[in-house]
Coordinates of N, CA and C in Angstrom, one line a residue:
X1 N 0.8 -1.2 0.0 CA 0.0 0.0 0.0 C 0.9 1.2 0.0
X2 N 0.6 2.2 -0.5 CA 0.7 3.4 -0.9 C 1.3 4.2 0.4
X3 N 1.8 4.9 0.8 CA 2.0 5.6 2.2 C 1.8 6.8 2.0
X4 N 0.4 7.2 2.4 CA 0.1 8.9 2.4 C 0.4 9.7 3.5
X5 N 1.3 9.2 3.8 CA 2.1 10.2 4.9 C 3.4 10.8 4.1
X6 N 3.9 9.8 3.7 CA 4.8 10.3 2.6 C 4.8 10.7 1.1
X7 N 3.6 10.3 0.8 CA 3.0 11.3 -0.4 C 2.4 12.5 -0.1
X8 N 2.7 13.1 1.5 CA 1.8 14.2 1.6 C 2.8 15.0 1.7
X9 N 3.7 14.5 2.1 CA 5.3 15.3 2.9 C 6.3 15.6 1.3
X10 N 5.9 14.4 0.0 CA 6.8 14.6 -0.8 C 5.9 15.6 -1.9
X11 N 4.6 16.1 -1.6 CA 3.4 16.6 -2.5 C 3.7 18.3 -2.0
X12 N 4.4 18.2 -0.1 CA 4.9 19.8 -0.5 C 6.0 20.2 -0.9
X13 N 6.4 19.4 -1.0 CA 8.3 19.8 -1.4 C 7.9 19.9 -3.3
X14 N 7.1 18.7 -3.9 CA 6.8 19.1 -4.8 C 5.7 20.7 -5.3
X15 N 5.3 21.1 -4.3 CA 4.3 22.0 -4.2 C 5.6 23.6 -4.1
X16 N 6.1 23.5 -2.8 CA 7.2 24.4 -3.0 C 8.2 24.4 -4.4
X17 N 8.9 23.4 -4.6 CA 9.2 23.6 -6.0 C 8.7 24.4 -7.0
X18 N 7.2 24.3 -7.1 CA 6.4 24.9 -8.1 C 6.6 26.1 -7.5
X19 N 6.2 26.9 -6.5 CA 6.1 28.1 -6.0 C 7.2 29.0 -6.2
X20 N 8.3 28.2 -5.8 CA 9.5 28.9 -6.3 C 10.1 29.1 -7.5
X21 N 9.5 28.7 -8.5 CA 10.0 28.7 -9.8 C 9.2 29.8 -10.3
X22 N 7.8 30.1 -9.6 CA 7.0 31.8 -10.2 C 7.6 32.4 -9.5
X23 N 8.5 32.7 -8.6 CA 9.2 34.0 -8.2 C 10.1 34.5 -9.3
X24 N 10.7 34.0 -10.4 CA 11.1 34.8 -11.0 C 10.2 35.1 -12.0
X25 N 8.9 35.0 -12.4 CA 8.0 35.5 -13.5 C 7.3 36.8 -13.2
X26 N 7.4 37.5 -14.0 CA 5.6 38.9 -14.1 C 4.5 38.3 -14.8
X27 N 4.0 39.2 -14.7 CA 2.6 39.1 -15.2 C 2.2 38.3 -16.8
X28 N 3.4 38.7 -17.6 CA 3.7 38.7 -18.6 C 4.1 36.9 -19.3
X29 N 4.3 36.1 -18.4 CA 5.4 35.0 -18.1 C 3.9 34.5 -18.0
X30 N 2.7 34.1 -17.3 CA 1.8 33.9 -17.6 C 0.8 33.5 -18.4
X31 N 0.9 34.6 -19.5 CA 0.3 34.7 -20.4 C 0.8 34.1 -22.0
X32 N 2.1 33.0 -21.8 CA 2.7 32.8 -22.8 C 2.1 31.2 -22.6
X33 N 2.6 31.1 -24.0 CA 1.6 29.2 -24.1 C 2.7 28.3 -23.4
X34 N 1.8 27.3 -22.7 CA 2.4 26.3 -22.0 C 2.7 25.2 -23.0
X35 N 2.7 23.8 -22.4 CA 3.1 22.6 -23.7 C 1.8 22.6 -23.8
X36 N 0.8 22.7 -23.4 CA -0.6 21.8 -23.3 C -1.5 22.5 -24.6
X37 N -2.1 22.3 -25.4 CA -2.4 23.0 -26.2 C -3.6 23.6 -25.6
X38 N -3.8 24.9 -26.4 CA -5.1 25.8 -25.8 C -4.5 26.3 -24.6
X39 N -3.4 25.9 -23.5 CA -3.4 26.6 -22.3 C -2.2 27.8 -21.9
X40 N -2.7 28.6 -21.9 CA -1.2 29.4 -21.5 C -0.7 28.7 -20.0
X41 N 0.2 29.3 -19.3 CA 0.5 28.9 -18.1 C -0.2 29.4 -17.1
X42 N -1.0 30.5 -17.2 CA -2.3 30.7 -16.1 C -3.4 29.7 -16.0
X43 N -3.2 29.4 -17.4 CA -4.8 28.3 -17.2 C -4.0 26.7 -17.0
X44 N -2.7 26.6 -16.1 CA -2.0 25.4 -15.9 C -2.2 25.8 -14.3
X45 N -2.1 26.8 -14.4 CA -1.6 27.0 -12.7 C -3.2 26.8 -11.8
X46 N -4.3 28.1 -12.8 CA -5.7 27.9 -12.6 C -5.8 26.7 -12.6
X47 N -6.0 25.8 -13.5 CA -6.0 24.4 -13.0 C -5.2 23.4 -11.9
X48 N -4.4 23.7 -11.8 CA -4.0 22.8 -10.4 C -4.5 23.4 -9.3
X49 N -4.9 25.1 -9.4 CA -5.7 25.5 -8.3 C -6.7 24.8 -7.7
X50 N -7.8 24.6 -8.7 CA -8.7 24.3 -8.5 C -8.9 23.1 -8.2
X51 N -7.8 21.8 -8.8 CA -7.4 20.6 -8.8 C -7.5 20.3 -7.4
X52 N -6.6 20.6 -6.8 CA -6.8 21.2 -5.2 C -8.1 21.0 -4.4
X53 N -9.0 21.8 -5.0 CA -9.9 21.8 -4.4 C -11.1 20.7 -4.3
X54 N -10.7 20.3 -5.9 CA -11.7 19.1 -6.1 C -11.6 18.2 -5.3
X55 N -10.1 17.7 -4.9 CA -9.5 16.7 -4.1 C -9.9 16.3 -2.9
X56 N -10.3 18.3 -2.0 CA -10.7 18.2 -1.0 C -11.8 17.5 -1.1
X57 N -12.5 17.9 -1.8 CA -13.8 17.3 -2.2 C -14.5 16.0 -2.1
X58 N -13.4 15.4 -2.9 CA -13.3 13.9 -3.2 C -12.9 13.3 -1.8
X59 N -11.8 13.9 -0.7 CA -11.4 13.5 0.5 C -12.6 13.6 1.0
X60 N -13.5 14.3 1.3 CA -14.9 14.5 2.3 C -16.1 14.3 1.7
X61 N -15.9 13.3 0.3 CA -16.8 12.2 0.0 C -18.1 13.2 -0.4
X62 N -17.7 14.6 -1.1 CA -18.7 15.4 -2.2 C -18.0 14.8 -3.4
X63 N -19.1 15.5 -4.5 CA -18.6 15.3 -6.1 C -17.0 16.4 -6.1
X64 N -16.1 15.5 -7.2 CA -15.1 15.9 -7.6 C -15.1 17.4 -8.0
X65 N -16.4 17.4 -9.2 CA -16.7 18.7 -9.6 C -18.2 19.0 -9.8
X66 N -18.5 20.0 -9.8 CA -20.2 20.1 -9.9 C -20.5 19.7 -11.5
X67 N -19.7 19.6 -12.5 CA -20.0 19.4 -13.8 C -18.5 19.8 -14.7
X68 N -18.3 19.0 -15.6 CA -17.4 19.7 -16.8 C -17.3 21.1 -16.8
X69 N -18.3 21.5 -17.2 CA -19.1 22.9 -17.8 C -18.3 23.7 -16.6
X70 N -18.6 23.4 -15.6 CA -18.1 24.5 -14.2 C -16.6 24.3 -14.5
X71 N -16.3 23.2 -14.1 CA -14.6 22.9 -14.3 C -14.0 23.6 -15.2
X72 N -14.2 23.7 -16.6 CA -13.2 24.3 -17.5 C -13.9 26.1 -17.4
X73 N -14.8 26.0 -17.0 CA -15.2 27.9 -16.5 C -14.4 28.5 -15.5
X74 N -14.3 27.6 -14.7 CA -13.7 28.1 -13.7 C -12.1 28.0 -14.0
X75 N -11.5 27.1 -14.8 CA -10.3 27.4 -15.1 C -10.1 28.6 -16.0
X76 N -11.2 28.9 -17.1 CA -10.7 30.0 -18.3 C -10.6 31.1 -17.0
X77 N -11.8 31.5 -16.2 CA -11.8 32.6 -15.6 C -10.6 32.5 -14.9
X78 N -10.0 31.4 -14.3 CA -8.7 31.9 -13.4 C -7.3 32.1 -13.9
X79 N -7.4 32.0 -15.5 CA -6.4 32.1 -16.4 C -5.5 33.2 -16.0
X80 N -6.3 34.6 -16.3 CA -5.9 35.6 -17.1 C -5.8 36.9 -15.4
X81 N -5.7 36.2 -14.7 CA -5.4 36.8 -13.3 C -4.2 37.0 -13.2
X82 N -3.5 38.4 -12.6 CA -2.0 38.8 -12.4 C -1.8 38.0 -11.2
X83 N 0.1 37.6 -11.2 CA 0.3 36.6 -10.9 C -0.2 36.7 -9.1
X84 N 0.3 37.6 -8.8 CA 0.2 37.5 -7.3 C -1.1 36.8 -6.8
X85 N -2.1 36.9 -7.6 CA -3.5 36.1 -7.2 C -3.3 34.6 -7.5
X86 N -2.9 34.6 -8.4 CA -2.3 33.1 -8.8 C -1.7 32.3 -8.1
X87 N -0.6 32.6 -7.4 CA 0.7 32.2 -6.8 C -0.8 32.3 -5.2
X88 N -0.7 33.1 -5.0 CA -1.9 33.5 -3.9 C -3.0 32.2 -3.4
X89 N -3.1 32.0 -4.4 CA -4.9 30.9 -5.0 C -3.6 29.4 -5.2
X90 N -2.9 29.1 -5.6 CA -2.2 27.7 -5.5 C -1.5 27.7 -4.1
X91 N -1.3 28.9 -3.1 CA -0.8 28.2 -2.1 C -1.5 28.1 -1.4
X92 N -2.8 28.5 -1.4 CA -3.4 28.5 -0.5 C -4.3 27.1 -0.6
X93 N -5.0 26.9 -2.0 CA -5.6 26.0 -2.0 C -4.4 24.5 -1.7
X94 N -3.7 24.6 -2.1 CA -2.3 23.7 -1.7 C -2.4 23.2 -0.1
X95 N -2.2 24.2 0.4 CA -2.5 24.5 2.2 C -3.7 23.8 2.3
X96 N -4.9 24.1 2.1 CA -6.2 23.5 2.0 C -6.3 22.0 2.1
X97 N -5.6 21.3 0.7 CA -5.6 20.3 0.7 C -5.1 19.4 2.2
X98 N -3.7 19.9 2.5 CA -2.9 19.5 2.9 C -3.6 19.4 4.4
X99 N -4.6 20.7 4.5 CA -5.3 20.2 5.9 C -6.3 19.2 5.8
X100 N -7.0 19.1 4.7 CA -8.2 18.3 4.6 C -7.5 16.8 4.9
X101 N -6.3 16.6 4.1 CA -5.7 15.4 4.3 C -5.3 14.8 5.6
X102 N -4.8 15.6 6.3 CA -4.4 15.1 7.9 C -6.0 15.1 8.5
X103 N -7.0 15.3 8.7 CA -8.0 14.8 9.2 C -8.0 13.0 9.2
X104 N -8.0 12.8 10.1 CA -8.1 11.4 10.7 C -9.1 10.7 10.3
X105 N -8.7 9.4 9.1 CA -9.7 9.2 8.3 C -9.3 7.4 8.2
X106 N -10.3 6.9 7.3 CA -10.4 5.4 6.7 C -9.7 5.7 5.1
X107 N -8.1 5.7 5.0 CA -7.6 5.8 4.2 C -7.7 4.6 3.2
X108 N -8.3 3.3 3.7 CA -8.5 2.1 2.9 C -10.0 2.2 2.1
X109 N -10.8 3.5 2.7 CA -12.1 3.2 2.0 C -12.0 3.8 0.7
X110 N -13.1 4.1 -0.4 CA -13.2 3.9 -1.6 C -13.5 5.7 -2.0
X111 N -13.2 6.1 -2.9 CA -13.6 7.3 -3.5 C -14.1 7.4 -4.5
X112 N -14.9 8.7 -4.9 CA -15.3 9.1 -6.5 C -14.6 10.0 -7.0
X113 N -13.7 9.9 -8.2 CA -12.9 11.3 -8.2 C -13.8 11.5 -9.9
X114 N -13.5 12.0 -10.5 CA -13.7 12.9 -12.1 C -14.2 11.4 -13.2
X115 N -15.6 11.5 -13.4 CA -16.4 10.8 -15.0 C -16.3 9.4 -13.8
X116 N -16.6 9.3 -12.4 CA -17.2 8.2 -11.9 C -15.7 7.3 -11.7
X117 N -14.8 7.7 -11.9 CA -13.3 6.8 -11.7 C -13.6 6.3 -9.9
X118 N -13.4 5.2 -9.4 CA -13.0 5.3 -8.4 C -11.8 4.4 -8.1
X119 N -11.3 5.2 -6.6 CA -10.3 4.7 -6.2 C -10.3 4.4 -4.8
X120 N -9.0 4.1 -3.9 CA -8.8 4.5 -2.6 C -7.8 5.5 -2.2
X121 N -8.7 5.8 -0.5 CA -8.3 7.3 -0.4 C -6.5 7.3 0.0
X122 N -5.9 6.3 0.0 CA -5.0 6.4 0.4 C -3.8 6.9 -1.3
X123 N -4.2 6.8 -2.6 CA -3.7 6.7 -3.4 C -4.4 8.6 -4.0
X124 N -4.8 9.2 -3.1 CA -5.3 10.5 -3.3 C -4.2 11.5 -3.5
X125 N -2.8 11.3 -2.1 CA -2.2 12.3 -2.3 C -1.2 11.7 -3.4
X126 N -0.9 11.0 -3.8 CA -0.2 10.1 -4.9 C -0.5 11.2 -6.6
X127 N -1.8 10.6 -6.3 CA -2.8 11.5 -7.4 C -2.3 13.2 -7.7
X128 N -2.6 13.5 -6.6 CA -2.0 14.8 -6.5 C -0.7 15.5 -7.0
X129 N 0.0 14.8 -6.2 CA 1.5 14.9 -6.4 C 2.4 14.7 -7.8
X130 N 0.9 13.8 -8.6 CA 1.7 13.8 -9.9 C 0.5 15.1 -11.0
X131 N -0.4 15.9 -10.3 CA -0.6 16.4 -11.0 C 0.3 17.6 -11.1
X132 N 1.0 18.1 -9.5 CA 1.6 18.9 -9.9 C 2.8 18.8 -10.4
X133 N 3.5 17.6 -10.3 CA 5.0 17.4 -10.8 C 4.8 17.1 -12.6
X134 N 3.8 16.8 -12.8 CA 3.5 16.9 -14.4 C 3.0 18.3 -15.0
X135 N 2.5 19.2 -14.0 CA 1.8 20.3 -14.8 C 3.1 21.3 -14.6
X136 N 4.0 20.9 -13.6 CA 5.3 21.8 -13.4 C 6.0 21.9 -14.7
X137 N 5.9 20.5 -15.4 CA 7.2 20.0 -16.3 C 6.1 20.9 -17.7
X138 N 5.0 21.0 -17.4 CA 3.8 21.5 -18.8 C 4.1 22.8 -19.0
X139 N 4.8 23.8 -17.9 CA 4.7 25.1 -17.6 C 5.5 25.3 -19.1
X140 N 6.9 24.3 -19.3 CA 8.2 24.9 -20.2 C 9.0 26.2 -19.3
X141 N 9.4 25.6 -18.7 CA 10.3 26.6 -17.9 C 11.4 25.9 -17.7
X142 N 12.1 25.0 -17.8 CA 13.1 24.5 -17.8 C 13.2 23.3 -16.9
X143 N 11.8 23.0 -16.1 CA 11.5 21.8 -15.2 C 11.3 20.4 -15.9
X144 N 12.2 19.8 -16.4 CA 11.9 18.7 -17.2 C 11.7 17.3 -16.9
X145 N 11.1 16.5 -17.8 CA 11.1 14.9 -17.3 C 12.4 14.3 -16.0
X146 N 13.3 14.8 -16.8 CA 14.2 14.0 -16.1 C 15.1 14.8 -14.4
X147 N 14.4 15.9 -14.8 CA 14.6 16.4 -13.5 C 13.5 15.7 -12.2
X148 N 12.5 15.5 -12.3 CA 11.5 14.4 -11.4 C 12.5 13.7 -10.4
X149 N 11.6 13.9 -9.2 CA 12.8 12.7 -8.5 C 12.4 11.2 -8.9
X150 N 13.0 10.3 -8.9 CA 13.5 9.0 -9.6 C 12.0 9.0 -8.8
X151 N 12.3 8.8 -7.8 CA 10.9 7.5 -7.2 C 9.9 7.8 -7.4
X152 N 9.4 9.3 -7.6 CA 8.1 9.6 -8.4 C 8.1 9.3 -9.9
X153 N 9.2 9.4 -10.5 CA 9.1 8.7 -12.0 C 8.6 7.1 -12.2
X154 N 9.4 6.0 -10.9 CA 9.3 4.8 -11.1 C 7.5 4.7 -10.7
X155 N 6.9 5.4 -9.9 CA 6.0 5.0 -9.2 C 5.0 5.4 -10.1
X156 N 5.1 6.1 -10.6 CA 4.2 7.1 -11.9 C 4.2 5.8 -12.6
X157 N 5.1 5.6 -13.1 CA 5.2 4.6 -14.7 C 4.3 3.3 -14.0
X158 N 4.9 3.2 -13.0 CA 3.7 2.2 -11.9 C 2.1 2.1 -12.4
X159 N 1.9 3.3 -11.8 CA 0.4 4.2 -12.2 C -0.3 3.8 -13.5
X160 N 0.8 4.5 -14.4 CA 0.0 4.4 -15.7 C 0.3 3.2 -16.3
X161 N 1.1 2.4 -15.9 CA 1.3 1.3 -17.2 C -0.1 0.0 -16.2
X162 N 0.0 0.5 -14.8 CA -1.6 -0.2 -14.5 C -2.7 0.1 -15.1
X163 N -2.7 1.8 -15.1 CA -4.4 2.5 -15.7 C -4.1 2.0 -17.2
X164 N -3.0 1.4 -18.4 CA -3.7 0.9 -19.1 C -3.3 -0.7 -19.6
X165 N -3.4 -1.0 -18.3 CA -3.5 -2.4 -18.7 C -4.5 -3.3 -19.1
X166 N -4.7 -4.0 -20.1 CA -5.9 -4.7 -20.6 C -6.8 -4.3 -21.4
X167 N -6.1 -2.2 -21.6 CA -6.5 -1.7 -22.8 C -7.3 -2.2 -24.0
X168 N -8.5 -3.1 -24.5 CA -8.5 -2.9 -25.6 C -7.6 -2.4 -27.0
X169 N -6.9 -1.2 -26.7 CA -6.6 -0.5 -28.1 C -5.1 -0.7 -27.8
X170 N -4.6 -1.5 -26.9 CA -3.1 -1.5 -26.4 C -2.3 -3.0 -26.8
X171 N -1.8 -3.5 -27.6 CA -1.3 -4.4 -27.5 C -0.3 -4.9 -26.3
X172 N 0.1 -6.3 -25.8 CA 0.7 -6.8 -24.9 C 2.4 -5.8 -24.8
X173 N 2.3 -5.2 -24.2 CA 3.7 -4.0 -24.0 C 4.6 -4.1 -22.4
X174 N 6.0 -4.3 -23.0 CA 6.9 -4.3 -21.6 C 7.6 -3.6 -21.9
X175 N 7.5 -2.3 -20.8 CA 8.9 -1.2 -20.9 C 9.7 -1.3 -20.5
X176 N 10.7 -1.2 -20.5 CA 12.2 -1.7 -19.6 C 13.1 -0.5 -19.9
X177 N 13.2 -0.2 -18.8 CA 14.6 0.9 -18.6 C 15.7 0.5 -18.6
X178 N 16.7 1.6 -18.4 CA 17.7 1.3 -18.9 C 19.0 0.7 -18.2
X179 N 18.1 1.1 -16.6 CA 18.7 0.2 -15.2 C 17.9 -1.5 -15.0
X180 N 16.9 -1.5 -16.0 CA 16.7 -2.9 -15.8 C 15.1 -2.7 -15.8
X181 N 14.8 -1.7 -14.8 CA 13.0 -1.8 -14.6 C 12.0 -2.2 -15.2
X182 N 11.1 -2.9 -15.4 CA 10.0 -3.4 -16.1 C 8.8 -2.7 -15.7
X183 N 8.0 -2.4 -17.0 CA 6.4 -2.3 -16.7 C 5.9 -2.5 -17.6
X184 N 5.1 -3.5 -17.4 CA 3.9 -4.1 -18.1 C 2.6 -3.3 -18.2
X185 N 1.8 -3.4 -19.3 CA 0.5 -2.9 -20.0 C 0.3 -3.6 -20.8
X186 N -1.0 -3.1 -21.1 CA -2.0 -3.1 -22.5 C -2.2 -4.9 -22.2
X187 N -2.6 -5.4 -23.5 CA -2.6 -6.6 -23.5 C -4.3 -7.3 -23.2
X188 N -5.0 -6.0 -24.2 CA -6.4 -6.1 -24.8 C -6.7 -6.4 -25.7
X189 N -5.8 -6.2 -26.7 CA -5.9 -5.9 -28.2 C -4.8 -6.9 -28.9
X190 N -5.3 -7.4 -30.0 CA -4.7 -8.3 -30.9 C -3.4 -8.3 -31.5
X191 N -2.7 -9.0 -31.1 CA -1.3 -8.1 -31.8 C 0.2 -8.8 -31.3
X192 N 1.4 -9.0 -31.9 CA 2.0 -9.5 -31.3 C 2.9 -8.6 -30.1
X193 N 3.2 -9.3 -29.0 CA 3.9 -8.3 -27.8 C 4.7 -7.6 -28.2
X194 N 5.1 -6.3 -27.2 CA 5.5 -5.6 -28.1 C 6.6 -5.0 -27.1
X195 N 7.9 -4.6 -27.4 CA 9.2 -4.6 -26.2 C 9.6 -2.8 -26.1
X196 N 9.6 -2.1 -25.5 CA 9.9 -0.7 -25.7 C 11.2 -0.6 -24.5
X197 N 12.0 0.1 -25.0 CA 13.4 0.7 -24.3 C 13.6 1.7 -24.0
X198 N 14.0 2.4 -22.8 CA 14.7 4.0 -22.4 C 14.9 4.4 -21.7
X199 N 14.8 5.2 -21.3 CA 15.6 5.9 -20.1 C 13.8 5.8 -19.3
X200 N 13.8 5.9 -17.9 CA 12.4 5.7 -17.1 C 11.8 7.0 -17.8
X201 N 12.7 7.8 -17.5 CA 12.2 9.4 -18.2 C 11.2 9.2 -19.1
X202 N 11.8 8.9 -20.3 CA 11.4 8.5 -21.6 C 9.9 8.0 -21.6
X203 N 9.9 7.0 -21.2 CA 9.1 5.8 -20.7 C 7.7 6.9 -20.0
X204 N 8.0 7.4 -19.1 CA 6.9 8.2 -18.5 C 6.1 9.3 -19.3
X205 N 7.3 9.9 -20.4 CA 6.7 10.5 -21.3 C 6.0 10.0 -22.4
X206 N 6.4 8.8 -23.2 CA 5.2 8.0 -23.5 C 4.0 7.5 -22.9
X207 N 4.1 7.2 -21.9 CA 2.9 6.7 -20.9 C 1.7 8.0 -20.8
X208 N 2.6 9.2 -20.4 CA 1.7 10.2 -20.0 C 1.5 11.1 -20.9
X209 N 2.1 10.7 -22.4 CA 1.6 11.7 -23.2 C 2.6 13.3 -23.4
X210 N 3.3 12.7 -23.2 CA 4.4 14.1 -22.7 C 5.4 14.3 -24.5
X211 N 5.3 13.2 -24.4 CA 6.4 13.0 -25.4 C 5.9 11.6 -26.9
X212 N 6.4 12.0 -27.5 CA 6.5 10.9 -28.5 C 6.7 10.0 -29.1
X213 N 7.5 9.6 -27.9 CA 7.9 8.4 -28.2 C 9.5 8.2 -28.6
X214 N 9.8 9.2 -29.7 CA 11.1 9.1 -30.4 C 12.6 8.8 -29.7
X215 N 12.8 9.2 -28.9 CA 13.6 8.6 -27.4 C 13.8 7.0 -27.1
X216 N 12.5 6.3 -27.8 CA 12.5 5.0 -27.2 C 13.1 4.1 -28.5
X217 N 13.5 3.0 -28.1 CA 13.4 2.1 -29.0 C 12.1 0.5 -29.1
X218 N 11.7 0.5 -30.2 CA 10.5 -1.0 -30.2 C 11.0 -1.9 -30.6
X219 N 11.0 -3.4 -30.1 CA 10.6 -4.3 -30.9 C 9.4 -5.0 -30.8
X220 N 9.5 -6.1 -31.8 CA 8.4 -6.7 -32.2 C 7.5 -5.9 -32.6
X221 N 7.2 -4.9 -32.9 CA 6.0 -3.8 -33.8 C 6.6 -2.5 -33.8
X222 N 5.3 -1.6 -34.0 CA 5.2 -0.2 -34.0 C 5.3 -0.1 -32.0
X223 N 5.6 1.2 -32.2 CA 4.7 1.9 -31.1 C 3.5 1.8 -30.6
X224 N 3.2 1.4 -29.2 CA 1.8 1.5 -29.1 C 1.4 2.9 -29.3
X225 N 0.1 3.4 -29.4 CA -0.4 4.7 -29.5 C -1.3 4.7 -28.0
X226 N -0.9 5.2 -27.2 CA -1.7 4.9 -26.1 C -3.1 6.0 -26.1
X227 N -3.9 5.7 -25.5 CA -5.0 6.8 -25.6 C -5.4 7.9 -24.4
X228 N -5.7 8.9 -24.7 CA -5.2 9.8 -23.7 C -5.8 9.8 -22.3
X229 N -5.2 10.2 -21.3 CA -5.7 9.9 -20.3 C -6.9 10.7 -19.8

């Protein structure tokens, strides 16, 4: 099992990281496009704001979000806000979380997070922790894959190469890094297995969409195309 004691303690050091990297931006730094398409970097940060909050949400067993429709409203509106409100609204809702989480709870029982997914509560701050260390790397500021600490990389690759296991649209796939690590997916879909190589880095960024692929090497086929998360 998961230890949310230590995904809560490694979610602010990941949380500070972020915070410190807007001290050297204006207003201006903001408003430039992030990797994500459609999003500048306000509507990266507006979103993990709010990300934040949903979580609380999800911890005290309300809906994730009241609807789509609210969710991406409430991100455009928090876009285009000067930074100090920004920085202001992620540490705080940050803080928020962080209290909701120490409340003394049944970390083995079940949650509803976003389109009816469920999980357990113990794999919440996990959740967390990789939205911010992925939306950090989305900013384009010079926070990259391979800067990640290793054991959030290996545990990530964890994550996703489970969320698509058995895939339908995924043929039988084993990633292996380049220290040896294995992760297994897919293995829905028709096809013969299929061997992918690289650095964990690499690996993560196929999994999560980050990257392309072109880093890796395949055998036995193509590339899987994974589908988005």
């Amino acid at each position: 099992m998961i230890d949310h004691v230590h995904d809560l303690a490694a979610l602010r050091e990941a949380t500070d990281r972020l915070l410190a990297a807007t001290a050297t931006w204006d207003d201006a730094a903001l408003g430039e496009p992030s990797r994500l398409p459609g999003w500048s970097r306000g509507h990266v940060l507006a979103h993990l704001s709010r990300n934040a909050d949903a979580l609380v949400n999800v911890l005290r067993g309300r809906p994730m979000y009241a609807n789509s429709e609210n969710r991406d409203a409430d991100i455009e509106r928090g876009a285009s806000r000067p930074l100090d409100a920004q920085v202001s609204d992620l540490r705080e809702s940050a803080a928020a979380f962080q209290s909701a989480a120490a409340v003394p709870a049944d970390w083995s029982r079940t949650v509803t997070l976003r389109n009816g997914v469920t999980d357990q509560a113990w794999r919440v701050p996990f959740r967390r922790r990789g939205e911010v260390e992925l939306h950090h790397v989305d900013l384009g500021i010079g926070y990259e894959l391979e800067d990640l600490p290793e054991e959030f990389v290996s545990r990530e690759n964890d994550f996703l190469a489970e969320r698509f296991a058995g895939h339908p649209q995924v043929v039988a796939t084993s990633a292996t890094a380049e220290d040896g690590r294995i992760w297994t997916t897919g293995g829905g879909a028709d096809g013969t297995p299929v061997t992918v190589r690289g650095t964990a880095a690499d690996i993560l960024g196929w999994l999560c969409g980050r990257r392309d692929g072109s880093g890796l090497t395949v055998e036995g086929g193509g590339l899987p195309a994974l589908p988005p998360l």
